[in-house]
Structures are given as C-alpha cells and as structure tokens.
Coordinates of C-alpha atoms in Angstrom, one line a residue:
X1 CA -14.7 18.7 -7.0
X2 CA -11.4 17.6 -5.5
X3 CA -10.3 21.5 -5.4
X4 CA -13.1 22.3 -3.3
X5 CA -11.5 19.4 -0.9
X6 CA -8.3 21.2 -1.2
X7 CA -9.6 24.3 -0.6
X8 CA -10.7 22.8 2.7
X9 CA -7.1 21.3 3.4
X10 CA -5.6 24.7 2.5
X11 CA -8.1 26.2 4.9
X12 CA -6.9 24.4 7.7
X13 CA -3.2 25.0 7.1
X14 CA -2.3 22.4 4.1
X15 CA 0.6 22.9 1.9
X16 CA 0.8 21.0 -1.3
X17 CA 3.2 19.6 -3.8
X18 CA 2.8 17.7 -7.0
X19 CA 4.1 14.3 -7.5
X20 CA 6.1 13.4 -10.5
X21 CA 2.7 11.7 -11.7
X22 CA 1.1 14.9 -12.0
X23 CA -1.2 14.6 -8.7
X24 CA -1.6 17.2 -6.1
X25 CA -0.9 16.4 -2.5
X26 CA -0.9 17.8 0.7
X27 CA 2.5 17.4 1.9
X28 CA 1.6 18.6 5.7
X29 CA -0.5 20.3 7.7
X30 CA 1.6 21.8 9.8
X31 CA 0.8 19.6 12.5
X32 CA 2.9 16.5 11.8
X33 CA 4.0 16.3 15.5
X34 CA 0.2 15.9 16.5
X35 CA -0.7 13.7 13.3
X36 CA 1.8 11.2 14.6
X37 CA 0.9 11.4 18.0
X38 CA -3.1 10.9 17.0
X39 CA -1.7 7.8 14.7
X40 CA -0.1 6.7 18.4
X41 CA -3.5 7.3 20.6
X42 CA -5.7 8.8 18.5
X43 CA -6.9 8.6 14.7
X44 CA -5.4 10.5 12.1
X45 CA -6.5 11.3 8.8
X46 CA -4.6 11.0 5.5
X47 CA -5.9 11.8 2.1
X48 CA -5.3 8.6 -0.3
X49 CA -7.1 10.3 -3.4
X50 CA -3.8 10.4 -5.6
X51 CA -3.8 6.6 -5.3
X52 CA -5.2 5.0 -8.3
X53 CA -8.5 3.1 -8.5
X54 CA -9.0 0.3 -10.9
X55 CA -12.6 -1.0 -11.1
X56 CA -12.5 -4.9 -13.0
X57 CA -15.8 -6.2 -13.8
X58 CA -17.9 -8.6 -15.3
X59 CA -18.3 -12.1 -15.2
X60 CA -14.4 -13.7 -15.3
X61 CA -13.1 -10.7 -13.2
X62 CA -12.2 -13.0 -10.0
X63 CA -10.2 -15.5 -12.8
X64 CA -9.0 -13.1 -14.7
X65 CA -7.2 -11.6 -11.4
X66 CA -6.1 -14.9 -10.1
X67 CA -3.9 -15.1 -13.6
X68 CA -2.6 -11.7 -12.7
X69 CA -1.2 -11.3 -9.7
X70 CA 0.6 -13.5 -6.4
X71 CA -2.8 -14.2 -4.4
X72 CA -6.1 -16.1 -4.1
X73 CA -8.9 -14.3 -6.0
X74 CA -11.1 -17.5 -6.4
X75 CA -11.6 -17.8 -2.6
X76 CA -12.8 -14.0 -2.5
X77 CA -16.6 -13.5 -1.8
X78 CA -18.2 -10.0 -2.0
X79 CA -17.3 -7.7 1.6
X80 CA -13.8 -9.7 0.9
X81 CA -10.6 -8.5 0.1
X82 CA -6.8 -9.3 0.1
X83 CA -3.5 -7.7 -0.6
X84 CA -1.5 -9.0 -3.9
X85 CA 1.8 -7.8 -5.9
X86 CA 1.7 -7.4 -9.3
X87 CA 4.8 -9.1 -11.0
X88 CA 6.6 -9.3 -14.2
X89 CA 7.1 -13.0 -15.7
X90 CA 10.1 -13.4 -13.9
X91 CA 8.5 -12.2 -10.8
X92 CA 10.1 -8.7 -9.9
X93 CA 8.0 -6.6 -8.7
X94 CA 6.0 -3.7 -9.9
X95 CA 3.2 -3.2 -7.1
X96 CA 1.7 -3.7 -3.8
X97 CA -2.0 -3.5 -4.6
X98 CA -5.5 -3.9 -2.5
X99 CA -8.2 -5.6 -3.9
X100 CA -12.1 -5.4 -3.0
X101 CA -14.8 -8.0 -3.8
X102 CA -18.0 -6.6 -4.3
X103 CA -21.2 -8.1 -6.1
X104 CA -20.3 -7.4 -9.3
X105 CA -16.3 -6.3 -9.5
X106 CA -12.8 -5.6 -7.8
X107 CA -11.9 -2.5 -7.0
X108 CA -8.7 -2.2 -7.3
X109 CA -6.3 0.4 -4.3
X110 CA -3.0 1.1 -6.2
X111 CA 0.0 3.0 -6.2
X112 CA 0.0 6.5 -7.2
X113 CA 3.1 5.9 -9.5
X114 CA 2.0 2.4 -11.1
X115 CA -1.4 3.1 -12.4
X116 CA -0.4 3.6 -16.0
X117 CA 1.9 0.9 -16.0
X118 CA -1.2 -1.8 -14.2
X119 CA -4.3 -0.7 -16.7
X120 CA -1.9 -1.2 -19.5
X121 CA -0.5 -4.4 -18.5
X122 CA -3.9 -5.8 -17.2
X123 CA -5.6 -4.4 -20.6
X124 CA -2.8 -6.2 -22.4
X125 CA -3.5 -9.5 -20.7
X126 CA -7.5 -9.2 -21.7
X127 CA -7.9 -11.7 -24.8
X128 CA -11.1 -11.5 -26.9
X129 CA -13.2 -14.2 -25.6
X130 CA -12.4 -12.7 -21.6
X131 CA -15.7 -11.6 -20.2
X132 CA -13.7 -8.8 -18.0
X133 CA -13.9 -4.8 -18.1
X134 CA -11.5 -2.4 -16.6
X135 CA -12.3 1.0 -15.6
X136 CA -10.5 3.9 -14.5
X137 CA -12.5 5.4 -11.4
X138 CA -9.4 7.4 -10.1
X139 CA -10.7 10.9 -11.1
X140 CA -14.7 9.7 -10.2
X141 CA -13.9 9.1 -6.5
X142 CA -11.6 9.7 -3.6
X143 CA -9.8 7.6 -0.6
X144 CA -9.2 8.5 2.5
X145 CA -7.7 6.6 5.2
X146 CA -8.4 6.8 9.2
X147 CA -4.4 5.6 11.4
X148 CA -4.4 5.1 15.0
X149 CA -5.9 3.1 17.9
X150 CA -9.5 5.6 18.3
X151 CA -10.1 4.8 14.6
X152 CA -13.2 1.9 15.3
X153 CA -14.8 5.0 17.6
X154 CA -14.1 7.5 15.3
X155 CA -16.3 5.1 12.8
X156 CA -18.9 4.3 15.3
X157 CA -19.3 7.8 15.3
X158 CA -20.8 8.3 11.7
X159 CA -22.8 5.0 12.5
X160 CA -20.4 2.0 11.3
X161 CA -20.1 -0.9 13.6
X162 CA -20.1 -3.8 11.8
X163 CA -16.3 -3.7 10.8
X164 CA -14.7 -4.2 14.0
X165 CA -12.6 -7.2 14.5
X166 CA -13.3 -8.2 11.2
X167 CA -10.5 -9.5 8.9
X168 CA -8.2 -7.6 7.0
X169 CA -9.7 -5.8 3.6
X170 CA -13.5 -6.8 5.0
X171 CA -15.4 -4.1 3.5
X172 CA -19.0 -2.6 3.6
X173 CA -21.0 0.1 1.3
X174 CA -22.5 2.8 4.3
X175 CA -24.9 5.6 3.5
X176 CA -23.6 8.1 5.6
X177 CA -25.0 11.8 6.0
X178 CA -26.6 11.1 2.3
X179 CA -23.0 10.0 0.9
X180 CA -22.4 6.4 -0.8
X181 CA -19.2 5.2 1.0
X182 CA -16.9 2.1 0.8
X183 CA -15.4 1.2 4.5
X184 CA -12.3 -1.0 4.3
X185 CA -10.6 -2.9 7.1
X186 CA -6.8 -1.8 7.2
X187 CA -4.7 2.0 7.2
X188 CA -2.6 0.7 4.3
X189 CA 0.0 0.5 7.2
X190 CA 0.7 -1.8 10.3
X191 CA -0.7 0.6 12.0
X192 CA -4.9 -0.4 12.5
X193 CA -7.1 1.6 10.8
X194 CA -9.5 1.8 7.8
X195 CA -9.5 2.7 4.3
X196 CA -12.6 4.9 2.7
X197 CA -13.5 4.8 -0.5
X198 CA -16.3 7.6 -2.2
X199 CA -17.6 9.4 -5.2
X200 CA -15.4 12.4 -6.1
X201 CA -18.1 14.6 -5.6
X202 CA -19.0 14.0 -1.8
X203 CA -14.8 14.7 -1.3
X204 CA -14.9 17.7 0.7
X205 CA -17.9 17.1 2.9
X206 CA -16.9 13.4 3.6
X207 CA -13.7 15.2 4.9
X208 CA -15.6 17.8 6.6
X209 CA -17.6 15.1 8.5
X210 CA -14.6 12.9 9.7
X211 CA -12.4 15.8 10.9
X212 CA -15.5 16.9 13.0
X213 CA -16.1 13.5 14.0
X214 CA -12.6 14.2 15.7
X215 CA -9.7 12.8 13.0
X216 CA -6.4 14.9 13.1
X217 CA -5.3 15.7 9.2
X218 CA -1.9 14.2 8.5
X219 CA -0.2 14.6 5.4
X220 CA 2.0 12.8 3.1
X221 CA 5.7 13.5 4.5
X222 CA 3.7 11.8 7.7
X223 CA 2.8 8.9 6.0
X224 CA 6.3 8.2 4.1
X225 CA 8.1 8.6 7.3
X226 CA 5.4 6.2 8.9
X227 CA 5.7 3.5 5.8
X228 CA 9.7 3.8 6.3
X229 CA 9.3 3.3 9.6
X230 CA 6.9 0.2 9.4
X231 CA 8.4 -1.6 6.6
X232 CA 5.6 -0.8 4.0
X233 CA 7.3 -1.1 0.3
X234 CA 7.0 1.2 -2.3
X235 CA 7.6 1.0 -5.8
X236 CA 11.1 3.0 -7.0
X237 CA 12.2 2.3 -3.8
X238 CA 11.5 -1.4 -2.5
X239 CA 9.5 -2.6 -5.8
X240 CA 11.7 -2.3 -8.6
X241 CA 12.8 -4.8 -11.2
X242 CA 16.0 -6.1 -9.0
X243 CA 13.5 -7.6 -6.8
X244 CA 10.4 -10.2 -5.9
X245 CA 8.2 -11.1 -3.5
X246 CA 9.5 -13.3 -1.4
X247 CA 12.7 -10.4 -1.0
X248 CA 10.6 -8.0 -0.3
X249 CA 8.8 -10.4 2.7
X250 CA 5.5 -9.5 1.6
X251 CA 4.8 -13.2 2.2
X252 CA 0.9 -12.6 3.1
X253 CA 0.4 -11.6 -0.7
X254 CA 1.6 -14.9 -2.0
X255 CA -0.5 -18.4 -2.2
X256 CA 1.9 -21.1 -3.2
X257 CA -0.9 -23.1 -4.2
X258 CA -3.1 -21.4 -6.2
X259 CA -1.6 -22.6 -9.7
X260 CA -0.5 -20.8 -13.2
X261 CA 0.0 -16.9 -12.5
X262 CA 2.4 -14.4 -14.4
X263 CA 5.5 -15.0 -12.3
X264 CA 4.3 -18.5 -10.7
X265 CA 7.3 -20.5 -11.8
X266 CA 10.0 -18.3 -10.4
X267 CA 8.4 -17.7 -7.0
X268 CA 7.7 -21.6 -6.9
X269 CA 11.1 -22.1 -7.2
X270 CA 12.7 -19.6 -5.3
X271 CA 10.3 -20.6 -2.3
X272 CA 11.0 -24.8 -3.1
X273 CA 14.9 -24.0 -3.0
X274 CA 15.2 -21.7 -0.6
X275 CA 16.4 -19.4 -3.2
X276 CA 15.7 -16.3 -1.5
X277 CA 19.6 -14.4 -1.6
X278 CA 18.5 -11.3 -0.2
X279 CA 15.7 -9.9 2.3
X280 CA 14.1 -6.2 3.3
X281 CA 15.0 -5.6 6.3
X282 CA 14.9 -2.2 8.9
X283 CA 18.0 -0.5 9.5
X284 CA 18.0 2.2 12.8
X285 CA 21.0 4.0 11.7
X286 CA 23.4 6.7 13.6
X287 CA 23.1 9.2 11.0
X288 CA 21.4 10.7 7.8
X289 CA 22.4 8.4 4.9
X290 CA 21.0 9.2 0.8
X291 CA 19.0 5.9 -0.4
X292 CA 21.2 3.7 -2.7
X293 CA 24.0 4.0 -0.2
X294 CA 25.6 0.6 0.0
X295 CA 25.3 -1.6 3.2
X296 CA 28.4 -3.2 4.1
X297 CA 29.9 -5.3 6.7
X298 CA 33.7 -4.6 7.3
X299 CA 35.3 -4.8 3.3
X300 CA 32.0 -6.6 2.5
X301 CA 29.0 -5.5 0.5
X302 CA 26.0 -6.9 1.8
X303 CA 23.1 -4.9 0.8
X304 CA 21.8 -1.9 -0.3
X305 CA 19.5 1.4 1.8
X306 CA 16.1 2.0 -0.6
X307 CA 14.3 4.5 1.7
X308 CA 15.6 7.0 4.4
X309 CA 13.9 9.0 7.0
X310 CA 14.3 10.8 10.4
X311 CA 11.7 10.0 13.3
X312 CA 11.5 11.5 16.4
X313 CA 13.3 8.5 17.5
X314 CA 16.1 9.1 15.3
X315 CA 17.6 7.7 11.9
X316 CA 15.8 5.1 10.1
X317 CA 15.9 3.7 6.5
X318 CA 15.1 0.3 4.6
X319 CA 17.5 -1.7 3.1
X320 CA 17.7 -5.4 1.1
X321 CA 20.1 -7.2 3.0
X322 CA 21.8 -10.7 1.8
X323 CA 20.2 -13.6 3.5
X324 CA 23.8 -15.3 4.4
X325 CA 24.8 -11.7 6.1
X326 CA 22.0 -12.4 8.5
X327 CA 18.9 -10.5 10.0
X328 CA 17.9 -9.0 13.0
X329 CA 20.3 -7.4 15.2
X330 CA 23.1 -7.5 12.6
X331 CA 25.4 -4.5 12.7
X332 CA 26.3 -3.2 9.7
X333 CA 28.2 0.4 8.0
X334 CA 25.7 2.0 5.7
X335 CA 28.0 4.6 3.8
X336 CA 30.0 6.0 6.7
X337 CA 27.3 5.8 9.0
X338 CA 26.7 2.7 11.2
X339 CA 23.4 0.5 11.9
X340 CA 21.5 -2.1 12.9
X341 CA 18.8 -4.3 11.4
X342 CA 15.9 -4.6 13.1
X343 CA 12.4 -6.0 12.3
X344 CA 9.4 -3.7 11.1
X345 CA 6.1 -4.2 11.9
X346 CA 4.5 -4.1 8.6
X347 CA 6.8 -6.9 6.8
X348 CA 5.9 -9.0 10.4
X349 CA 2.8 -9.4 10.1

C-alpha cells in the first residue's frame, strides 16, 4: 500500500533515503526551491507517514495520559487536541508529541525515532487494574501534512470548512472522495497548516487528490531545514537527556497546575526557582559550522549548536545557550565562525 504511494512520489521526481529507523522517505523532489516558496505563498505538501502513531484507548485513556506526559489531558474533549513532551522522572526530554481526542481514544503523532522507546515506556506504566489499550496504527495509516498560507483553500477544495480559525490540534473525521480522513489544525511547524491523518490503504489516492487540488510535494531535507529554521526540536538533537522542557522553551506543552506527572517535581521546581540555566535559542551564523560545535563568547563557553542548516538566507543552526549569557541579539563565536542569537518563530509562539 504505501509503495504504491511511493511509486507516485518516485513518479513525480522523488528520491528516497532510509532513516536509521528503518523507514523510507522521500528526501526531495527535486523541487525544494518551489516547495519553500509554496510553504511562503502557497501550500506545500510533506509526507509525515514515517512518523509514528499511537492509538490509547478505553475508558482511563485521558488519566492515564495526564500521568504521562507535561500537559492537560483532563480538559481535552473529543475534536480536541494539544501538544505535550514526554519526559523521564527527572524531566529530560525524550519527545515532542501531538495528541488527538476523539470519542473513544488519543491518537497519538510522534517522532519517527521515539516510537519504540514511547509504546515501551507507556506500556510499562499500564498497571493491571488501568482500563487503557495501546495500539500501534503506524503501519495501518499514513500522515500527511499541508505548509503555507493557501493551505485553508487548498482544504476547502476537497469540501473541509469547518477548521478554519479554529484552535490549534482541533480536529474533524471528513469523508472525502470515499476516503475516511482525520483533519488536524497545525503543519507541525510555525508555519500554519494542517495535519491529515488516513488508512494506509487510501495513501496514494489521498496524495493523488491533494496534489491535484494544487499542493506542491516537498520533501524531508525541506522540512528539517524549515524546523531548523523555525525553532521546532527534535529528539538527538534538541530532546536528549541533557535537557527539559522548560530549556527547550516548549512552554505551551507544560501546565504547571495539573498535579502528579512523571517529571512533575523537577519542572515545578525549576519553574518556582527560576532554575532554568540554559535556553534554545536561534543562532544566524557567518558560516557552515558541524552540530556539537561549542558556543562561546570570547575565552567563555556558553552553549552548545544541536542542529545546522543553510537557507537561502544563509547559515542557520540551533543552539542551548546559558541563561546568564543572555538572549536575543547576543553575539557569540560558534567554533571559528561568528553569530547571533535570534528568536524563532516556533519556540515564540
């Protein structure tokens, strides 16, 4: 099923790679120029399929969640949705997830590189008497998702209206051209946009439709140089075990009040003390620089670059930088190469 969608992609000038997780991808279409541009003034279209999809249900699912991760789940009706991390006990993080309320379950839209790791720490966390079911649904369905300004036409032309200005993650289940489709609020980026959700089986004529309906294809080297650029974290860069949270400035995931969850304690208290040290941050740089370079001003080290890439604007890269160092508008050396720390759009918001 998801080969005849990649026979499609190849078609229409897709090259793939395979991540270290296994999954096939396509890298580019040879169009990234026009991808980016259609993400500026147009829609663009990026296959999400090698994310992972984690279906919990029955009747203490919303709970069960709430104990799990950094946000509200109680609050969530069906059509809802939210972004949460996924921590350890002493809060580092492992992902950036988004969650889905529907009548009867949370679908969970994760990482491509931290499913394993979330359906064995969520299945380790079910006790006997927890009325919760996980499923894997990653090989049953696919996810796509639309980037740019023309994306609320782009839906209005395969009949979906009801989404627009609606709050982030507000989702709907459309019938469209005889396929069952989840419609998300949200790119997965800053960038607006929405995220679409189907059975593995209606893959290649669900992409089919929406390039017809006018979406340019963009593929994955797009989409990391466009998270880089927007701030969006990713886990073994940004997410790792030398940092939480509240470092990472994904403050919309957390609710302070929401009581006892796996890492509760040690966001509580970094947040009550101001204990934050250090701080993601954008960094336009002067030249190309490896991640893992350190960031230093003059003799001092003050941070470190996690992700790198070149825009059509120039040099670009992420970095944790120490609170006390400053923020925005600092200059700073990262290797031999100098920069500035600027905000980014995603870790604004």
């Amino acid at each position: 099923m998801i080969q005849e969608l990649h026979d499609i992609q190849a078609a229409a000038g897709a090259t793939f790679a395979e991540l270290t997780t296994k999954e096939i991808v396509p890298v580019s279409f040879g169009n990234d120029a026009e991808a980016i541009a259609a993400t500026k003034q147009g829609a663009a279209l990026y296959d999400r399929t090698h994310w992972g999809r984690i279906q919990i249900s029955d009747s203490d699912r919303l709970r069960f969640l709430h104990n799990q991760s950094t946000n509200n789940f109680n609050i969530l009706k069906p059509g809802q949705g939210c972004d949460t991390v996924f921590v350890t006990s002493t809060a580092r993080t492992i992902d950036l997830a988004t969650a889905y309320a529907t009548e009867d379950a949370v679908l969970l839209l994760v990482s491509p590189n931290r499913r394993p790791q979330l359906l064995e720490l969520l299945d380790r966390y079910i006790f006997p008497m927890d009325r919760v079911e996980l499923t894997d649904l990653t090989d049953t369905t696919v996810a796509f998702s639309f980037l740019g300004p023309e994306s609320t036409q782009l839906l209005e032309k395969i009949g979906v209206t009801e989404l627009e200005n609606q709050p982030y993650a507000t989702h709907k289940l459309i019938n469209f051209a005889g396929m069952e489709v989840r419609v998300a609020v949200g790119s997965g980026l800053a960038t607006p946009g929405y995220t679409l959700i189907a059975s593995a089986s209606d893959a290649a004529q669900l992409w089919q439709e929406l390039v017809k309906a006018g979406a340019v294809p963009m593929g994955d080297q797009v989409w990391e140089q466009l998270r880089i650029e927007q701030g969006r974290p990713a886990p073994d860069f940004e997410l790792t075990d030398d940092y939480n949270p509240l470092e990472a400035r994904l403050l919309h995931t957390i609710t302070y009040d929401k009581g006892c969850y796996i890492g509760q304690e040690t966001i509580a208290r970094l947040n009550t003390y101001k204990g934050v040290k250090q701080q993601l941050w954008g960094v336009q740089l002067s030249g190309a620089v490896e991640p893992g370079t350190t960031v230093t001003i003059g003799e001092e080290k003050v941070g470190k670059l996690t992700s790198f890439t070149e825009t059509e604007s120039g040099f670009f890269g992420l970095a944790y930088i120490r609170t006390k160092a400053g923020g925005e508008g600092l200059k700073v050396q990262v290797g031999s190469v100098s920069g500035e720390v600027v905000n980014v759009p995603f870790l604004s918001s």
